[in-house]
XYZ file of C-alpha atoms in Angstrom:
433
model
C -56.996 -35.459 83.325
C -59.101 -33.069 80.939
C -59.269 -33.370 77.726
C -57.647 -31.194 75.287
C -58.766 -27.758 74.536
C -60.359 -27.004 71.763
C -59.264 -24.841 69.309
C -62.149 -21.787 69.488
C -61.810 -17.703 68.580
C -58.676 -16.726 70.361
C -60.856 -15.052 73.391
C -62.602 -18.187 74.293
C -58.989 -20.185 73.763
C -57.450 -17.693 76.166
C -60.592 -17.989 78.427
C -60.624 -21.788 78.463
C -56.532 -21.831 79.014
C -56.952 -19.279 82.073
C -59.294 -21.427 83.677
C -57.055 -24.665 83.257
C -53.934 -22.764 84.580
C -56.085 -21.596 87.753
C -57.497 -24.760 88.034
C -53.779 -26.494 88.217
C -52.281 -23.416 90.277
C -55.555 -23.699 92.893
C -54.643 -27.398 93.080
C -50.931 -27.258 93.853
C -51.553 -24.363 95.954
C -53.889 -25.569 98.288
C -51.926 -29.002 98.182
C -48.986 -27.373 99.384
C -50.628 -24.965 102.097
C -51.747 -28.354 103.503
C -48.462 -29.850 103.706
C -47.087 -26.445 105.573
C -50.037 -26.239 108.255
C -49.563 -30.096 108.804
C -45.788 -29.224 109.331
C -45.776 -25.826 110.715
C -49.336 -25.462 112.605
C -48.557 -24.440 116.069
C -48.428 -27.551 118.470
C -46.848 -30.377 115.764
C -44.957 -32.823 116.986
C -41.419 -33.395 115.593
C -40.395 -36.173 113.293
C -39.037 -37.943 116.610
C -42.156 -38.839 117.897
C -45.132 -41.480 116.647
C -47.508 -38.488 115.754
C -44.153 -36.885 113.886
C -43.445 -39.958 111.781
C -47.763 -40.299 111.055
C -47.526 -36.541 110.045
C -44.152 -37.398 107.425
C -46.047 -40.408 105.990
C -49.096 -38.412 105.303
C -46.729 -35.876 103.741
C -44.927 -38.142 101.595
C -49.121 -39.196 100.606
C -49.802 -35.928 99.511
C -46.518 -35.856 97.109
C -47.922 -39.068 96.101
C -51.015 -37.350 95.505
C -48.970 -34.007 93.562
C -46.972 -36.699 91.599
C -49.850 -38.489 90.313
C -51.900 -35.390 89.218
C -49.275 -33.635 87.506
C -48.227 -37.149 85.751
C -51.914 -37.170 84.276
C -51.335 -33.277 82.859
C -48.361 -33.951 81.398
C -49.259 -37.174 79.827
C -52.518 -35.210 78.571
C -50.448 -32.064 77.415
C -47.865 -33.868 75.261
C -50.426 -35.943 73.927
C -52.649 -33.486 72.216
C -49.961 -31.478 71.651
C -48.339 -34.211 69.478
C -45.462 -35.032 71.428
C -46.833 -38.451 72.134
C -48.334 -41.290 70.885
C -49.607 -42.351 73.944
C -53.161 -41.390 74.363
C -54.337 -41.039 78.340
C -57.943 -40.020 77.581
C -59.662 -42.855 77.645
C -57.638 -43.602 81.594
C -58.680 -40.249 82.543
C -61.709 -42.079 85.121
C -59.388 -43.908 85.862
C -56.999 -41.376 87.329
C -59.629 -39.111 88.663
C -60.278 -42.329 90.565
C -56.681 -42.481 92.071
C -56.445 -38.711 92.393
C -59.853 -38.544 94.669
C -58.776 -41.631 96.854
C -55.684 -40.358 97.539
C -57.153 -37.432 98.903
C -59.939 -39.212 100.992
C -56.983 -41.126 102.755
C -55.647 -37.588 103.538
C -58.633 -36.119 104.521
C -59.307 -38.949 106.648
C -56.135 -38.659 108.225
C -56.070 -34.523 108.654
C -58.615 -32.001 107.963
C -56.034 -29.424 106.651
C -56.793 -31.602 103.138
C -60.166 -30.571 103.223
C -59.780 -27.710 100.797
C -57.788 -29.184 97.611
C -61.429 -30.828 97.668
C -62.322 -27.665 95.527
C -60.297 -28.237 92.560
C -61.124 -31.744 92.609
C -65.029 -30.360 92.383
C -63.804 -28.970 88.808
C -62.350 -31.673 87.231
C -65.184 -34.009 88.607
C -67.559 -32.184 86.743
C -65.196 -32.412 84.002
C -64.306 -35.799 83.033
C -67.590 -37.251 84.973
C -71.088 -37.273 83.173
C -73.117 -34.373 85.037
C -75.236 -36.442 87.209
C -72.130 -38.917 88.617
C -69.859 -35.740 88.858
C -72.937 -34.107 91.052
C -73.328 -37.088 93.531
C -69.561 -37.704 93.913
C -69.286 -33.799 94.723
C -72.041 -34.337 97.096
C -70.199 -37.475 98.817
C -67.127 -35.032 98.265
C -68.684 -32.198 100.246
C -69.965 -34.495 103.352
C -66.627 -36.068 103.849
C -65.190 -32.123 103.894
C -67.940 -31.146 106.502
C -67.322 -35.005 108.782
C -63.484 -33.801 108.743
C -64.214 -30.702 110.030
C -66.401 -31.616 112.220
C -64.175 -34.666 113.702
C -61.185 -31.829 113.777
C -63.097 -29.797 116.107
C -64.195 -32.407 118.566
C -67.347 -30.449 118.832
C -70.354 -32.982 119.455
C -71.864 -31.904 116.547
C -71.325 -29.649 113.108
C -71.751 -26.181 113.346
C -73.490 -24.352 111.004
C -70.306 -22.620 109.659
C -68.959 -26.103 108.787
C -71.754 -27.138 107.148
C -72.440 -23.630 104.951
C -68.601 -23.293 104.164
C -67.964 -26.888 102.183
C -71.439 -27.111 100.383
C -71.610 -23.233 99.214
C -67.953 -23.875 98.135
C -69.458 -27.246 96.348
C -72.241 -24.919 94.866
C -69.856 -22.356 93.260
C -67.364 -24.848 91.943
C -70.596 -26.826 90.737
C -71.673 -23.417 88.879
C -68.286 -21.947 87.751
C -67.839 -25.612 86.559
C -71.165 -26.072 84.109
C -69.892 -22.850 83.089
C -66.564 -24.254 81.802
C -68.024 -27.054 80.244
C -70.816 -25.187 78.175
C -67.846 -22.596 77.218
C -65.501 -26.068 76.832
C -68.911 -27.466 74.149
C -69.157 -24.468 72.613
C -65.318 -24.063 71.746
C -65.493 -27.990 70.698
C -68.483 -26.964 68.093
C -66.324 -24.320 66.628
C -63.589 -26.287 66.114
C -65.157 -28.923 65.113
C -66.813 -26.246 62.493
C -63.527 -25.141 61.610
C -62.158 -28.409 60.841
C -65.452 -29.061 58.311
C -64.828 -25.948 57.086
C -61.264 -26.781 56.210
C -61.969 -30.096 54.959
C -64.573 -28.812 52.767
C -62.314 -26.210 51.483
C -59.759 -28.454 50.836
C -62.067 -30.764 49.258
C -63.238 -27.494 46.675
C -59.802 -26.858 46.305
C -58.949 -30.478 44.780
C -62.382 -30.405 42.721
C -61.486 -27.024 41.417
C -57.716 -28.465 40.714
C -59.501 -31.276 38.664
C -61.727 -29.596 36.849
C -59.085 -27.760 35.886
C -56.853 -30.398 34.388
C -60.274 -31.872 32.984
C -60.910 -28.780 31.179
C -57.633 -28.437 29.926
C -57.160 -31.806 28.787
C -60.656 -31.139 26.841
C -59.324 -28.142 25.318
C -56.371 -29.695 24.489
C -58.215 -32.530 23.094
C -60.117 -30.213 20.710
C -57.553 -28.305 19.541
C -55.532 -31.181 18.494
C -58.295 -32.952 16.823
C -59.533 -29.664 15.203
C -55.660 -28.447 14.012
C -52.861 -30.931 14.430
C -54.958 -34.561 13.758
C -56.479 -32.716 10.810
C -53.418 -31.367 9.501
C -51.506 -34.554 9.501
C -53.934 -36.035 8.142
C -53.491 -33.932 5.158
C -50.417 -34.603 5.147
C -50.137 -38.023 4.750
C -52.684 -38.204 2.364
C -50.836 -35.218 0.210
C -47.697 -37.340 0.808
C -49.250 -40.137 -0.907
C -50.584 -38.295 -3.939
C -47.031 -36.465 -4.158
C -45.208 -40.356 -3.822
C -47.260 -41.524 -7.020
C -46.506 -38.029 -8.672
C -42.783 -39.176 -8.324
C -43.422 -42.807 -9.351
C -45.593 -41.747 -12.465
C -42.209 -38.969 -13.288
C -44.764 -36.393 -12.942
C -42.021 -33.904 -11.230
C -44.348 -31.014 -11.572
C -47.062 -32.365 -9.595
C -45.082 -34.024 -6.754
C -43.415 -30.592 -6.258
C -46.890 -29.000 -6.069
C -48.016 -31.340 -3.866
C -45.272 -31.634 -1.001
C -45.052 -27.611 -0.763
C -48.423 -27.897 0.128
C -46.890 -30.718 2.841
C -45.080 -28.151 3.965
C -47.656 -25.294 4.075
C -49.902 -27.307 5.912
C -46.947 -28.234 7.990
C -46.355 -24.888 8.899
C -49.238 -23.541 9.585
C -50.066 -26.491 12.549
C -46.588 -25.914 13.866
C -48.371 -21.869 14.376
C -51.541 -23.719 15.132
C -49.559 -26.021 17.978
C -47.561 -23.412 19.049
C -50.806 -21.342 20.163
C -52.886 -23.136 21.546
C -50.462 -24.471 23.800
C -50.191 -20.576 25.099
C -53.635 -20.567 25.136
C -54.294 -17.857 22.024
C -56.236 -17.477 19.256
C -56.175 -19.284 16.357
C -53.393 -18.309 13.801
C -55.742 -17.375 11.021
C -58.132 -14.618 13.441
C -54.720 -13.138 14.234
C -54.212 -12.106 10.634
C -57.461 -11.573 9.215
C -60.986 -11.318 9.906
C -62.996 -14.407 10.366
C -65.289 -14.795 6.826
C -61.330 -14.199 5.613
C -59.895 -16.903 7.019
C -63.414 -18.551 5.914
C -62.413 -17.859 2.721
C -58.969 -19.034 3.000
C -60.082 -21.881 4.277
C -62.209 -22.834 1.616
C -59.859 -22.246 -1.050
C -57.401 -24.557 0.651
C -59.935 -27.521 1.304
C -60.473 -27.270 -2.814
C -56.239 -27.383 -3.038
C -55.813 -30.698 -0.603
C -58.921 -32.329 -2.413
C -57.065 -31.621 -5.731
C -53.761 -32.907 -4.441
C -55.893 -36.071 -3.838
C -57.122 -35.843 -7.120
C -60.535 -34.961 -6.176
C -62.761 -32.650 -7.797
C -63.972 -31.271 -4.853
C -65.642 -27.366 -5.071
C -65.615 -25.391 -2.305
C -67.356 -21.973 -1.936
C -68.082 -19.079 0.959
C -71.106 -17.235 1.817
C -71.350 -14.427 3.766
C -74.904 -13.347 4.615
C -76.215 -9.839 6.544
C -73.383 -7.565 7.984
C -70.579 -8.456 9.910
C -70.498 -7.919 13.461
C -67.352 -7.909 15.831
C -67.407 -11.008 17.726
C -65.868 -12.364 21.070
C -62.409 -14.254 20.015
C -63.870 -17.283 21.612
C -67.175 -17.332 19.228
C -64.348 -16.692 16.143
C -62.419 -19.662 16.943
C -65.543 -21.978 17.880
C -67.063 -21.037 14.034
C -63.528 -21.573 12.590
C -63.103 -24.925 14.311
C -66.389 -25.889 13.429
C -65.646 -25.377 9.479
C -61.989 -26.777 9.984
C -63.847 -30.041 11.414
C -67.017 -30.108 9.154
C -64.856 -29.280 5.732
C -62.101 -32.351 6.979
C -64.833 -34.944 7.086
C -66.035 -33.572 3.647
C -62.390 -34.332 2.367
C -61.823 -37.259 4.007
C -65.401 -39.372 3.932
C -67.817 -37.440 2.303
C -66.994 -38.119 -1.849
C -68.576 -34.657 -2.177
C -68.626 -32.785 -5.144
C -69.536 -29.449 -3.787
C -69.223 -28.144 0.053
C -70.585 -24.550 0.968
C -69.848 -22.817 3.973
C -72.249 -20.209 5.053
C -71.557 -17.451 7.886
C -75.084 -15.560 8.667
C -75.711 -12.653 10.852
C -79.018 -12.541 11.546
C -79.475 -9.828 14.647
C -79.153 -11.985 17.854
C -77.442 -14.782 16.554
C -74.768 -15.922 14.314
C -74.879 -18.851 12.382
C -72.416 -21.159 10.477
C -73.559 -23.943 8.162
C -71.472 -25.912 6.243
C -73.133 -28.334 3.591
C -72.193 -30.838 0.703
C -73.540 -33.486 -1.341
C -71.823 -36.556 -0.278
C -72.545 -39.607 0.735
C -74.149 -38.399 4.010
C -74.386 -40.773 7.185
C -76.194 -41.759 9.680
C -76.471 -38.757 12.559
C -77.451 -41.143 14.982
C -74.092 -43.232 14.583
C -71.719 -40.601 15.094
C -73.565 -37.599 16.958
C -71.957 -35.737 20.109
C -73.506 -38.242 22.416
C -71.541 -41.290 20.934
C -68.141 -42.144 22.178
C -64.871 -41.906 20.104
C -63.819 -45.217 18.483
C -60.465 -46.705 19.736
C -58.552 -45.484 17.074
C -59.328 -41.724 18.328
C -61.644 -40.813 15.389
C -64.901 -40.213 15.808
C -64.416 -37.420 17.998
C -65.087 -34.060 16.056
C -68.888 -33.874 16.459
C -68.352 -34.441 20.182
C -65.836 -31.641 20.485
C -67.650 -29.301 18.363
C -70.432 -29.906 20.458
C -68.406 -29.353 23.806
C -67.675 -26.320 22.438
C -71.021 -24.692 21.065
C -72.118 -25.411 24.712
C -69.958 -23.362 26.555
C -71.087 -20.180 24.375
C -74.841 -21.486 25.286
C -75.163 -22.417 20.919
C -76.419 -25.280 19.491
C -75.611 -27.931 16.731
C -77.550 -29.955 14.486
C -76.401 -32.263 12.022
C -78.640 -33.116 9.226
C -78.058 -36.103 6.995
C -78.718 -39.202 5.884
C -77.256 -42.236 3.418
C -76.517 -41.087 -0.004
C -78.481 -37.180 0.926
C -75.200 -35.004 1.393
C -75.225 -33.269 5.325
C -75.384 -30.302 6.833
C -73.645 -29.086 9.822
C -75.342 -26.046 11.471
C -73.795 -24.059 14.241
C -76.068 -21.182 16.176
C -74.452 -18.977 18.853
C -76.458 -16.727 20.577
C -75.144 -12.833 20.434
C -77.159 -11.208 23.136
C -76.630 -12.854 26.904
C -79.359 -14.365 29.439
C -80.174 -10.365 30.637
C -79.998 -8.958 26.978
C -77.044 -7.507 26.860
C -75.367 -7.009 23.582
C -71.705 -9.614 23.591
């Protein structure tokens, strides 16, 4: 009962599935040319007779022997084909066992068996380890020559008998290491295969993660940077627009909740593109020390709404360059974030965004006078608190490195800050972005 087949390049399947079809055919073949000669060979007796009834019962041996083989294939066949759960491999000694016993009785009892000894050479060398298939073929091969020998009631073996069994044994010995090496070497490539699928699968599930990983990060950003920001605003202008109304200062608390809904409406456009994956609102309408500009003007109207006196001002230095959407929406972003922790924690008076082109590189920096902080506290490398803040120096920094840029953050208690973004313009071979 051989193992299954491995699944190798379709030429050595096809090889390997010729050889166990010839293998099975030779078997049954010689099996049944046995039976007929044992019938049929000139001189039989009939069934009447004791040497008629001996020459049935060795018959009905060798079905025995046909019905036990072909049970074995089967089993083995719908096994690794799926069709079973039973698994017969680890019997297959076992049944090589029966299967070579029931053909010693037979030889023993005619020498026409002596040939389906050649098929049994095969699987010997198949399902035995080398050096216990060799010496059973050798035991194999001397009952084959003592049946022909006893068969021709010679005195003693002629050289014929001798020569015929063991160069028989020799080829099915050769033809049979052949098998196996080509049987090893198809087990190696499918074994191969099935690493090579596994590992691909494996990629493909990385890949798949680091996907949603990614996407949740950029997802994370732009919410922080846009939405989180803008509602922010919100409530706080809210607030200031609720004491407008208490105080009966109409005026005001109109001012103040159209600027609700300006703010409103521009993070229902800011929502509504990152979700599609595009630009930032503001790049698609104007230039990016334009919205810079904008952007200023309207941290100075939420800081008044607050009743802050909060000055904001924009800076362009050296000539602007066309830049890669992605580099406009990482410097936008990074003022967005920098100029809503002026609002909300700094106290600042003043808060100056500059945008620099300065041949290589482009640089933002924003800077005010606040209260400053401690770097070290709050950098990129320390987590977000539980209540979600605490995250836009970590994003801003997830973002300069994917354009290869770097931060720095420069502040201390009571010193103001300054937030300095530097992305390179020229890539790792020097080629202009």
């Amino acid at each position: 009962m051989p193992a299954a087949d491995p699944q190798t390049t379709p030429s050595g399947a096809a090889i390997l599935r010729f050889l166990r079809v010839t293998l099975h055919t030779g078997f049954a073949g010689l099996l049944l040319v046995a039976i007929l000669r044992l019938h049929f060979a000139a001189g039989a007796p009939d069934g009447g007779t004791p040497a008629g009834a001996l020459r049935f019962a060795w018959s009905a041996l060798a079905v025995a022997l046909a019905v036990v083989y072909l049970a074995g294939t089967l089993l083995e066949k719908r096994y690794d084909a799926g069709r079973s759960s039973f698994n017969p491999h680890p019997y297959a000694v076992l049944w090589l066992g029966l299967v070579t016993a029931l053909w010693g009785i037979l030889l023993a009892g005619s020498a026409e068996f002596s040939w389906v000894a050649f098929p049994l050479f095969f699987l010997h060398l198949h399902v035995l380890p080398r050096r216990f298939a060799l010496v059973t073929i050798a035991v194999m091969t001397t009952a084959v020559v003592a049946s022909q020998w006893v068969a021709s009631g010679l005195s003693a073996p002629t050289l014929p008998m001798v020569l015929g069994p063991a160069l028989g044994a020799g080829f099915a010995v050769v033809t049979g290491l052949a098998y196996r090496a080509l049987y090893l070497e198809g087990e190696a490539q499918r074994l191969a295969a099935d690493e090579l699928r596994r590992t691909r699968a494996e990629l493909a599930r990385t890949q798949h993660e680091a996907g949603v990983v990614a996407e949740r990060e950029r997802l994370a950003r732009e919410i922080h940077d846009t939405l989180a920001q803008g509602l922010s605003s919100i409530v706080l202008v809210a607030r200031a627009a609720e004491k407008s109304l208490a105080s009966g200062d109409l005026a005001a608390a109109a001012e103040r909740f159209a600027l609700v809904q300006q703010t409103a409406s521009e993070n229902l456009s800011e929502a509504r593109s990152f979700v599609r994956g595009l630009t930032a609102p503001r790049l698609q309408e104007s230039s990016l020390p334009e919205s810079l500009q904008r952007l200023c003007g309207e941290t100075e109207t939420l800081a008044a709404a607050r009743g802050e006196g909060l000055r904001c001002r924009f800076e362009l230095v050296g000539h602007p360059a066309e830049l890669p959407p992605q580099y406009s929406v990482t410097l936008l972003r990074a003022a967005q974030a920098s100029l809503a922790n002026v609002r909300l924690h700094a106290k600042a008076r003043t808060a100056v965004v500059t945008l620099a082109f300065l041949g290589d590189e482009v640089t933002l920096d924003v800077y005010d006078d606040g209260t400053g902080f401690a770097p070290e506290a709050s950098g990129p490398g320390v987590a977000a608190r539980a209540d979600g803040s605490g995250f836009g120096l970590r994003s801003l920094a997830a973002r300069v490195a994917e354009l290869n840029g770097s931060l720095e953050v420069e502040s201390a208690p009571g010193e103001g800050t300054v937030v300095a973004v530097r992305l390179p313009l020229t890539g790792p071979a020097g080629e202009r972005r």
